Coordinates of N, CA, C and O and ligand atoms in Angstrom, one line a residue:
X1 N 48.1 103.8 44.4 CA 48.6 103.6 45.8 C 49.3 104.8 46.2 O 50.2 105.3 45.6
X2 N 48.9 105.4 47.6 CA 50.1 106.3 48.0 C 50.2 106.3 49.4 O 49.4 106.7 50.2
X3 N 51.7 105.6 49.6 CA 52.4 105.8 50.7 C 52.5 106.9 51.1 O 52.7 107.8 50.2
X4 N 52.3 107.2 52.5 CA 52.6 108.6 52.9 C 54.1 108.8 54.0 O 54.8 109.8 54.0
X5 N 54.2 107.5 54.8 CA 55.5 107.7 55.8 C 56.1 106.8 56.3 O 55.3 106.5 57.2
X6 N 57.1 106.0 56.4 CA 57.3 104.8 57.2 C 56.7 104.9 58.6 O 57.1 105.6 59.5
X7 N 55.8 104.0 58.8 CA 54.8 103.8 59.7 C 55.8 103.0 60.9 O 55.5 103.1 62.1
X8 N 56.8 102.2 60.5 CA 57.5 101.7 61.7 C 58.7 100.8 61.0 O 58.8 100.4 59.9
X9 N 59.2 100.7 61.9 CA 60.7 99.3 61.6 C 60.5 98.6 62.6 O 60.1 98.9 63.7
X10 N 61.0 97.3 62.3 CA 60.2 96.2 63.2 C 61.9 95.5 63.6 O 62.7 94.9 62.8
X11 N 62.1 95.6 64.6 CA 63.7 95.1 64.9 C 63.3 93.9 65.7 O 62.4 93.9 66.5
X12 N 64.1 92.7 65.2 CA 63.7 91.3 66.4 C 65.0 91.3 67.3 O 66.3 91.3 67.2
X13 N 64.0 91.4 68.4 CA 65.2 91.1 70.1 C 64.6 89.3 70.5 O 63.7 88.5 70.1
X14 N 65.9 89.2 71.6 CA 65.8 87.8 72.2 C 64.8 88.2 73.3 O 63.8 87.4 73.4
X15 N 64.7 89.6 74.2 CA 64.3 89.9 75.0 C 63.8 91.5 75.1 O 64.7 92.3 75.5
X16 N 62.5 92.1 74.9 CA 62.5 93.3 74.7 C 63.0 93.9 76.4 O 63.9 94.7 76.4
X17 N 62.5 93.4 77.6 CA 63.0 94.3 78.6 C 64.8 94.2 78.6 O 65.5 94.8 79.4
X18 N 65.2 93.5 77.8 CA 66.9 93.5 78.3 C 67.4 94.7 77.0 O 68.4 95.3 77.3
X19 N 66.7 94.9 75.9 CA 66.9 96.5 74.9 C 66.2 97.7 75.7 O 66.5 98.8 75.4
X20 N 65.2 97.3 76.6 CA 64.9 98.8 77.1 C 66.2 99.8 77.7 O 66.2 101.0 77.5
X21 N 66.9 99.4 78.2 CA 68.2 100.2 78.8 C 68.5 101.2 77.8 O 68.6 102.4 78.0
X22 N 68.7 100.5 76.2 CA 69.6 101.2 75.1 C 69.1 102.1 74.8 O 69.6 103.2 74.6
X23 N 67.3 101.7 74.5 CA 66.0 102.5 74.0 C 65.5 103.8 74.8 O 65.3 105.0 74.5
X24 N 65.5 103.2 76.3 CA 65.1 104.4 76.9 C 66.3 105.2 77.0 O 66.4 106.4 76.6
X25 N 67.4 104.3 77.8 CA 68.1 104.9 78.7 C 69.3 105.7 77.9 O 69.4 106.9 78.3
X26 N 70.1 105.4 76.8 CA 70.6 106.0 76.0 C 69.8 106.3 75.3 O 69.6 107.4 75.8
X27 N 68.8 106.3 73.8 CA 68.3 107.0 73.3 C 67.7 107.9 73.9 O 68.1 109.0 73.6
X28 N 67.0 108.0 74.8 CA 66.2 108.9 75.5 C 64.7 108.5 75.2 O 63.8 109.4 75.5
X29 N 64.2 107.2 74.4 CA 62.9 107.7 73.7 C 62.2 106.8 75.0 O 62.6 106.2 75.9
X30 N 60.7 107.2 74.7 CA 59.8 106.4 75.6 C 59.2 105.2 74.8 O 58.8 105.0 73.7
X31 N 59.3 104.3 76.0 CA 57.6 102.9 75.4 C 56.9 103.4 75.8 O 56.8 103.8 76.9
X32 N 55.8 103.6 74.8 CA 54.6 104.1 75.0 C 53.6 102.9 75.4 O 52.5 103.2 76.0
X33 N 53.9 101.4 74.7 CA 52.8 100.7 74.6 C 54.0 99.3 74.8 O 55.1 99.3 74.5
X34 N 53.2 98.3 75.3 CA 53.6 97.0 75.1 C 52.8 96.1 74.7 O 51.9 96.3 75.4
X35 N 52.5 94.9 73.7 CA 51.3 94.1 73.1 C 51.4 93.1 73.1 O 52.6 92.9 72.7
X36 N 50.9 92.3 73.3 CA 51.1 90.6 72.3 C 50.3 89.9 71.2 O 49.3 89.3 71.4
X37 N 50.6 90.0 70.2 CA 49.7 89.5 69.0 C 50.3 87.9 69.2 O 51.3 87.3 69.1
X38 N 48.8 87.7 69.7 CA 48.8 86.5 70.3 C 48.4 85.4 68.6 O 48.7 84.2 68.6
X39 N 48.0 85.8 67.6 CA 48.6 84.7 66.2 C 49.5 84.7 65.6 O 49.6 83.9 64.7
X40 N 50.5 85.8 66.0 CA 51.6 86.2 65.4 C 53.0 85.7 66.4 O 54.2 86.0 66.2
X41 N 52.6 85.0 67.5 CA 53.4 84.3 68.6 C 54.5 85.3 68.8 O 55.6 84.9 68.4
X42 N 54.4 87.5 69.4 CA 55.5 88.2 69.1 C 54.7 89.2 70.7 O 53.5 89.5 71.0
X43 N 55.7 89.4 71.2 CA 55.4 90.5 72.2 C 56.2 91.7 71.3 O 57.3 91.5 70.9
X44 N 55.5 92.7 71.2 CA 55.7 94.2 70.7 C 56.1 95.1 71.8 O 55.7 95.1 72.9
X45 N 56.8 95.8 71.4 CA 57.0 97.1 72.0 C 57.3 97.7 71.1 O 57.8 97.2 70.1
X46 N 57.0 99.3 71.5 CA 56.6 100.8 70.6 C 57.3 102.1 71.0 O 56.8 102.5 72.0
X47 N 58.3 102.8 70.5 CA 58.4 104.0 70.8 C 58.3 104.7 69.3 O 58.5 104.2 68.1
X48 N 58.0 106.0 69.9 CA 57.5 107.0 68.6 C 58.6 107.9 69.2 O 59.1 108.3 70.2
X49 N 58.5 108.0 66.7 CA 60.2 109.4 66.8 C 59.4 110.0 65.8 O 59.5 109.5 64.7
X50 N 58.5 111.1 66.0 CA 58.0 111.8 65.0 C 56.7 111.1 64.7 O 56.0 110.7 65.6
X51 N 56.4 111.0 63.3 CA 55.3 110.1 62.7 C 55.8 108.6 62.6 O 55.0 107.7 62.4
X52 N 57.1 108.5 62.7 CA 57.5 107.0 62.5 C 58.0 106.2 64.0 O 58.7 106.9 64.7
X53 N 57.7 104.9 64.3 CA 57.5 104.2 65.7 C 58.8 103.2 65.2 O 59.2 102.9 64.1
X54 N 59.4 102.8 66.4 CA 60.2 101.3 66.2 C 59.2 100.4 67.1 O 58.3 100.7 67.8
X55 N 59.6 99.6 66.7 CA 58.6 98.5 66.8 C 59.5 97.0 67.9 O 59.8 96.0 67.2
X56 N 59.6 97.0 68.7 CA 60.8 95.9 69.1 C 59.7 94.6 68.9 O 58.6 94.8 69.2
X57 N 60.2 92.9 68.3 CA 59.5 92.2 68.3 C 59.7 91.2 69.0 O 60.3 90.5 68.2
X58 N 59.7 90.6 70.1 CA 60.1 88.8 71.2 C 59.1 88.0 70.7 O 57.8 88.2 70.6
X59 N 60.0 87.0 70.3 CA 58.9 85.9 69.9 C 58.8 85.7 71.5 O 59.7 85.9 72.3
X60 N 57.3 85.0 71.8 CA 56.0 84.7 72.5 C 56.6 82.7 72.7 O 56.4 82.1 73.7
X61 N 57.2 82.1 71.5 CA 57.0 80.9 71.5 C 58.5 80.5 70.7 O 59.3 81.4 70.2
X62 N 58.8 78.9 70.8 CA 59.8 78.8 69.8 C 59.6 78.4 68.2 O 60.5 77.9 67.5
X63 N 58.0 78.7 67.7 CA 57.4 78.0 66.4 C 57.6 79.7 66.3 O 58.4 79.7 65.3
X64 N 57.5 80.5 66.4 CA 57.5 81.6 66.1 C 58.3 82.5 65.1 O 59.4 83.0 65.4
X65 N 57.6 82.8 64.1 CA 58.5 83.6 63.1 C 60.0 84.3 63.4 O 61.1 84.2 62.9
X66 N 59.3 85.0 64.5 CA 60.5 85.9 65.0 C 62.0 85.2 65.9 O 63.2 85.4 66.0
X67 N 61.0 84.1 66.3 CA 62.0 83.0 67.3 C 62.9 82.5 65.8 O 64.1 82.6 65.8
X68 N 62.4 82.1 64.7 CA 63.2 81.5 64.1 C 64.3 82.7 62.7 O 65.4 82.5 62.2
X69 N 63.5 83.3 62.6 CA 64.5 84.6 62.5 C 65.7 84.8 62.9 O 66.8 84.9 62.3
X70 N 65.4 85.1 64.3 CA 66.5 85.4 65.4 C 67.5 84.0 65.1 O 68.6 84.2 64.6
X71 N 67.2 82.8 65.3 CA 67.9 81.6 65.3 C 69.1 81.7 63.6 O 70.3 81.4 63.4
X72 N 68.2 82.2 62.7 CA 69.1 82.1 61.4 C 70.2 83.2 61.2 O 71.4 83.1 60.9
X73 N 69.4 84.3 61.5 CA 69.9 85.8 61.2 C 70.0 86.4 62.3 O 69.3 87.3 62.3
X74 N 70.5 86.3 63.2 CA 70.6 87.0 64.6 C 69.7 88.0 65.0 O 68.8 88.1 64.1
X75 N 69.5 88.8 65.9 CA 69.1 90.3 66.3 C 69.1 90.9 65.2 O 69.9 90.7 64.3
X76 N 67.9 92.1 65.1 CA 68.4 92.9 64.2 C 66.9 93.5 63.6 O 65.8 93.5 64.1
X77 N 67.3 94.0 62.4 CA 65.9 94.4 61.8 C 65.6 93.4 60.5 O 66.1 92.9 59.6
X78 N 64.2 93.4 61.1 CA 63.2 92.5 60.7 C 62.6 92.8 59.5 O 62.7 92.1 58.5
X79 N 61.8 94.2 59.7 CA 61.1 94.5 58.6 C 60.7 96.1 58.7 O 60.6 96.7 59.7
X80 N 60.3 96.6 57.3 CA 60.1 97.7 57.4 C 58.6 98.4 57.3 O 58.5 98.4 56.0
X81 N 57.6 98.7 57.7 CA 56.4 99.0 57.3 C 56.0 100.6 56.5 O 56.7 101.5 56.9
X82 N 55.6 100.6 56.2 CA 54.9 101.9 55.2 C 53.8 102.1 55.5 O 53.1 101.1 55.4
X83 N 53.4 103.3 55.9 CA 51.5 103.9 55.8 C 51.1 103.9 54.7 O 51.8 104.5 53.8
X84 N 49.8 103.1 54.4 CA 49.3 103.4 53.0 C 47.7 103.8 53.1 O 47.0 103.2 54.0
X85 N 47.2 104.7 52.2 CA 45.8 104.9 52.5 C 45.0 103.4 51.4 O 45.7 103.2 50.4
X86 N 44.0 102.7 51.5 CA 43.2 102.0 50.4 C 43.9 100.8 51.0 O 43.4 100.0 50.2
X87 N 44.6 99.9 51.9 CA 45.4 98.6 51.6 C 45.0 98.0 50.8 O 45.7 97.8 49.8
X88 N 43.6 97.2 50.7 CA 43.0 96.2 50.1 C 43.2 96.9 48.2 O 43.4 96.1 47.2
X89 N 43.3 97.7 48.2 CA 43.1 98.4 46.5 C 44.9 97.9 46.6 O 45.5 97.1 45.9
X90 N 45.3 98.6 47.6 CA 47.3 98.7 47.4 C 47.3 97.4 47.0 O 47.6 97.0 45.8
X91 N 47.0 96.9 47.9 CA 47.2 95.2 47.4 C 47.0 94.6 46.2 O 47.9 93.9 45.6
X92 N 45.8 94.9 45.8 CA 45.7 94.9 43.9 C 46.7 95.0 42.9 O 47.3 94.4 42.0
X93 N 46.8 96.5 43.5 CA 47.8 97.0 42.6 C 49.1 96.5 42.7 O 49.5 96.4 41.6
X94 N 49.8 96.1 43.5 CA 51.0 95.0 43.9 C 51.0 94.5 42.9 O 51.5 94.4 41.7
X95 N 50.0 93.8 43.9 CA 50.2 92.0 42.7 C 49.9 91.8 41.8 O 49.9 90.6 41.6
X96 N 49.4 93.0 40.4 CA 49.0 93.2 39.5 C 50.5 93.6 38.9 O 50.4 93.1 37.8
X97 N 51.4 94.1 39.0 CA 52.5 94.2 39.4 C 53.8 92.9 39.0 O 54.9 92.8 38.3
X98 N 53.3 92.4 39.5 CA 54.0 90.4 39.5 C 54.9 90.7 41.0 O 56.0 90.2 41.2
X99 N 54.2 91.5 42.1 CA 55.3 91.2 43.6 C 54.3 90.1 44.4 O 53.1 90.2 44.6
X100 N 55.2 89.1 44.7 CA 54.5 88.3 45.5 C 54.0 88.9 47.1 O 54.7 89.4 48.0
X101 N 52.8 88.5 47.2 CA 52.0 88.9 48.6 C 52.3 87.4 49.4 O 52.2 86.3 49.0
X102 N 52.8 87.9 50.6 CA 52.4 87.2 52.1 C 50.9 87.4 52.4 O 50.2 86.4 52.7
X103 N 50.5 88.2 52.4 CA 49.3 88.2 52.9 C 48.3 89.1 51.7 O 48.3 90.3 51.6
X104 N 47.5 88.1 51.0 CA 46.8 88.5 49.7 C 45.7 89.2 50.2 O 44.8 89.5 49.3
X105 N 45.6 89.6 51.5 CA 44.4 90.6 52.2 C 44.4 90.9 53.7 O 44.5 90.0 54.6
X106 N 44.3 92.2 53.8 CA 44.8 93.0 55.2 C 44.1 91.8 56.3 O 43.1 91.0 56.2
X107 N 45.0 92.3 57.2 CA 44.7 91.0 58.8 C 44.9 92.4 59.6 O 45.3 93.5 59.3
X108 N 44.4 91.7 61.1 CA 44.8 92.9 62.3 C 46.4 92.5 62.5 O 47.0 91.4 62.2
X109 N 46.9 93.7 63.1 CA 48.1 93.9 63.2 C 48.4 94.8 64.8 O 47.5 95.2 65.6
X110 N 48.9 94.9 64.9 CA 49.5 95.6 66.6 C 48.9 96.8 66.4 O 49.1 97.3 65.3
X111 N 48.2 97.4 67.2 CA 47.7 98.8 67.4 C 46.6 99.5 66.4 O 46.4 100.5 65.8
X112 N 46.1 98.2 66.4 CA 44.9 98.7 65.8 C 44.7 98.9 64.0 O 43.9 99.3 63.2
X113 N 45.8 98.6 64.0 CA 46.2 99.0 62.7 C 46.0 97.1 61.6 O 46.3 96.0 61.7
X114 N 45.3 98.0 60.5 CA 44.9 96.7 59.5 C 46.5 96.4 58.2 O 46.9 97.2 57.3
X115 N 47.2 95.2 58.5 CA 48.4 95.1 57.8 C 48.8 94.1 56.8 O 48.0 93.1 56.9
X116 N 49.6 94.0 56.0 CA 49.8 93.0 54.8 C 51.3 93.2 54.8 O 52.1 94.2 54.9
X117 N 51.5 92.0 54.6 CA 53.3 91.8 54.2 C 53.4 91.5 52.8 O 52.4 91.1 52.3
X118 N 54.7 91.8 52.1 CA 54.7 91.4 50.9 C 56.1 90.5 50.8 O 57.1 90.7 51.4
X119 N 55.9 89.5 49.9 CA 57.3 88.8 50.0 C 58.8 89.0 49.7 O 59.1 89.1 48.5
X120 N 59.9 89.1 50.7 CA 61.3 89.5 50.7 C 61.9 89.0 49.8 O 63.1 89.2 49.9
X121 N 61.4 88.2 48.5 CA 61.8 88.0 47.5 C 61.6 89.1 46.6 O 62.6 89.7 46.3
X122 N 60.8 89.3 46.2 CA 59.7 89.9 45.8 C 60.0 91.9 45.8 O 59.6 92.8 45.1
X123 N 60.8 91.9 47.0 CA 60.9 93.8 47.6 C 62.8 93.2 47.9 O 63.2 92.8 49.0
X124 N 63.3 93.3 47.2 CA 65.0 93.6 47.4 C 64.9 92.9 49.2 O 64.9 93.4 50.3
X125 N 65.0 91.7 48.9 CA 65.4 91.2 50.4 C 65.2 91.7 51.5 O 65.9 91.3 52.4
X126 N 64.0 92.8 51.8 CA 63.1 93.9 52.2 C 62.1 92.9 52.7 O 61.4 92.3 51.8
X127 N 61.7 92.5 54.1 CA 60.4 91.8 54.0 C 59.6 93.7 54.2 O 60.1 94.6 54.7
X128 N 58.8 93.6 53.8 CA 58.1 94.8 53.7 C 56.2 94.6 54.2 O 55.3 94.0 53.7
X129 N 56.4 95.3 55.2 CA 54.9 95.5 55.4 C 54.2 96.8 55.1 O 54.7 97.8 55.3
X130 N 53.4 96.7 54.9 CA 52.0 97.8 54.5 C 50.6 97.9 56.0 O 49.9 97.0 56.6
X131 N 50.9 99.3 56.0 CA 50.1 99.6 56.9 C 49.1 100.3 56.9 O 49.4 101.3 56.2
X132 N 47.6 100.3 57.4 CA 46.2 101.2 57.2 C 46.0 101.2 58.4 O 46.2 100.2 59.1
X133 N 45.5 102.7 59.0 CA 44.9 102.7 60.1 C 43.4 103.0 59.9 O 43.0 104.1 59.5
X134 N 42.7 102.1 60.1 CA 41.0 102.0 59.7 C 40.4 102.9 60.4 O 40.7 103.3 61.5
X135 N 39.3 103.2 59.6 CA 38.7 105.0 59.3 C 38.1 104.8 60.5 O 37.4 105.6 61.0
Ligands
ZN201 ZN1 55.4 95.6 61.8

């Protein structure tokens, strides 16, 4: 397996246009992209700082991961993703490993990109995602 860069941090908001102020307007960074991964019930938004993106997440619904996140653990960051080249091999190697997989094989993910979570038990209270951008 080799990681090459944190691919993104995934922060859950109540509302991504009510953090654009802080994002654009004090950081200075731009949204480049807005999304809805409509099985993942999460409106995305994206700015890029170098090779690594934040990722803002609104849950879409109130069954929604993120909606229920927010409800336990307030605002905040969610999760962290890593670039990895091979996922489906990374994956192997994991869980060959004894780390429990959320997702025992890559799904689509925001931007094109093929992703796998691994369980926050499992990665130091880290929900941790893995990320591939397909060749
Ligand atoms: Zn993510």
């Amino acid at each position: 397996m080799e990681i090459t860069h944190i691919e993104h941090i995934g922060i859950a908001v109540r509302s991504i246009e009510e953090q654009l102020p802080y994002y654009e307007g004090v950081l200075g960074l731009k949204c480049y992209n807005i999304e809805t991964v409509e099985d993942q019930k999460v409106k995305t938004a994206f700015f890029k700082i170098g090779q690594t993106k934040i990722e803002l997440l609104e849950p879409t619904g109130e069954d929604s991961t993120i909606a229920k996140f927010i409800e336990k653990r307030g605002e905040g960051i969610h999760h962290i993703a890593f670039a990895t080249k091979n996922l489906e091999e990374a994956l192997r190697e994991i869980e060959a490993k004894g780390i429990r997989l959320i997702d025992k094989h890559p799904r689509p993910g925001a931007e094109g990109l093929n992703i796998a979570f691994l369980h926050p038990k499992s990665a130091g209270g880290v929900l941790t995602e893995l990320c591939e951008h397909p060749e």
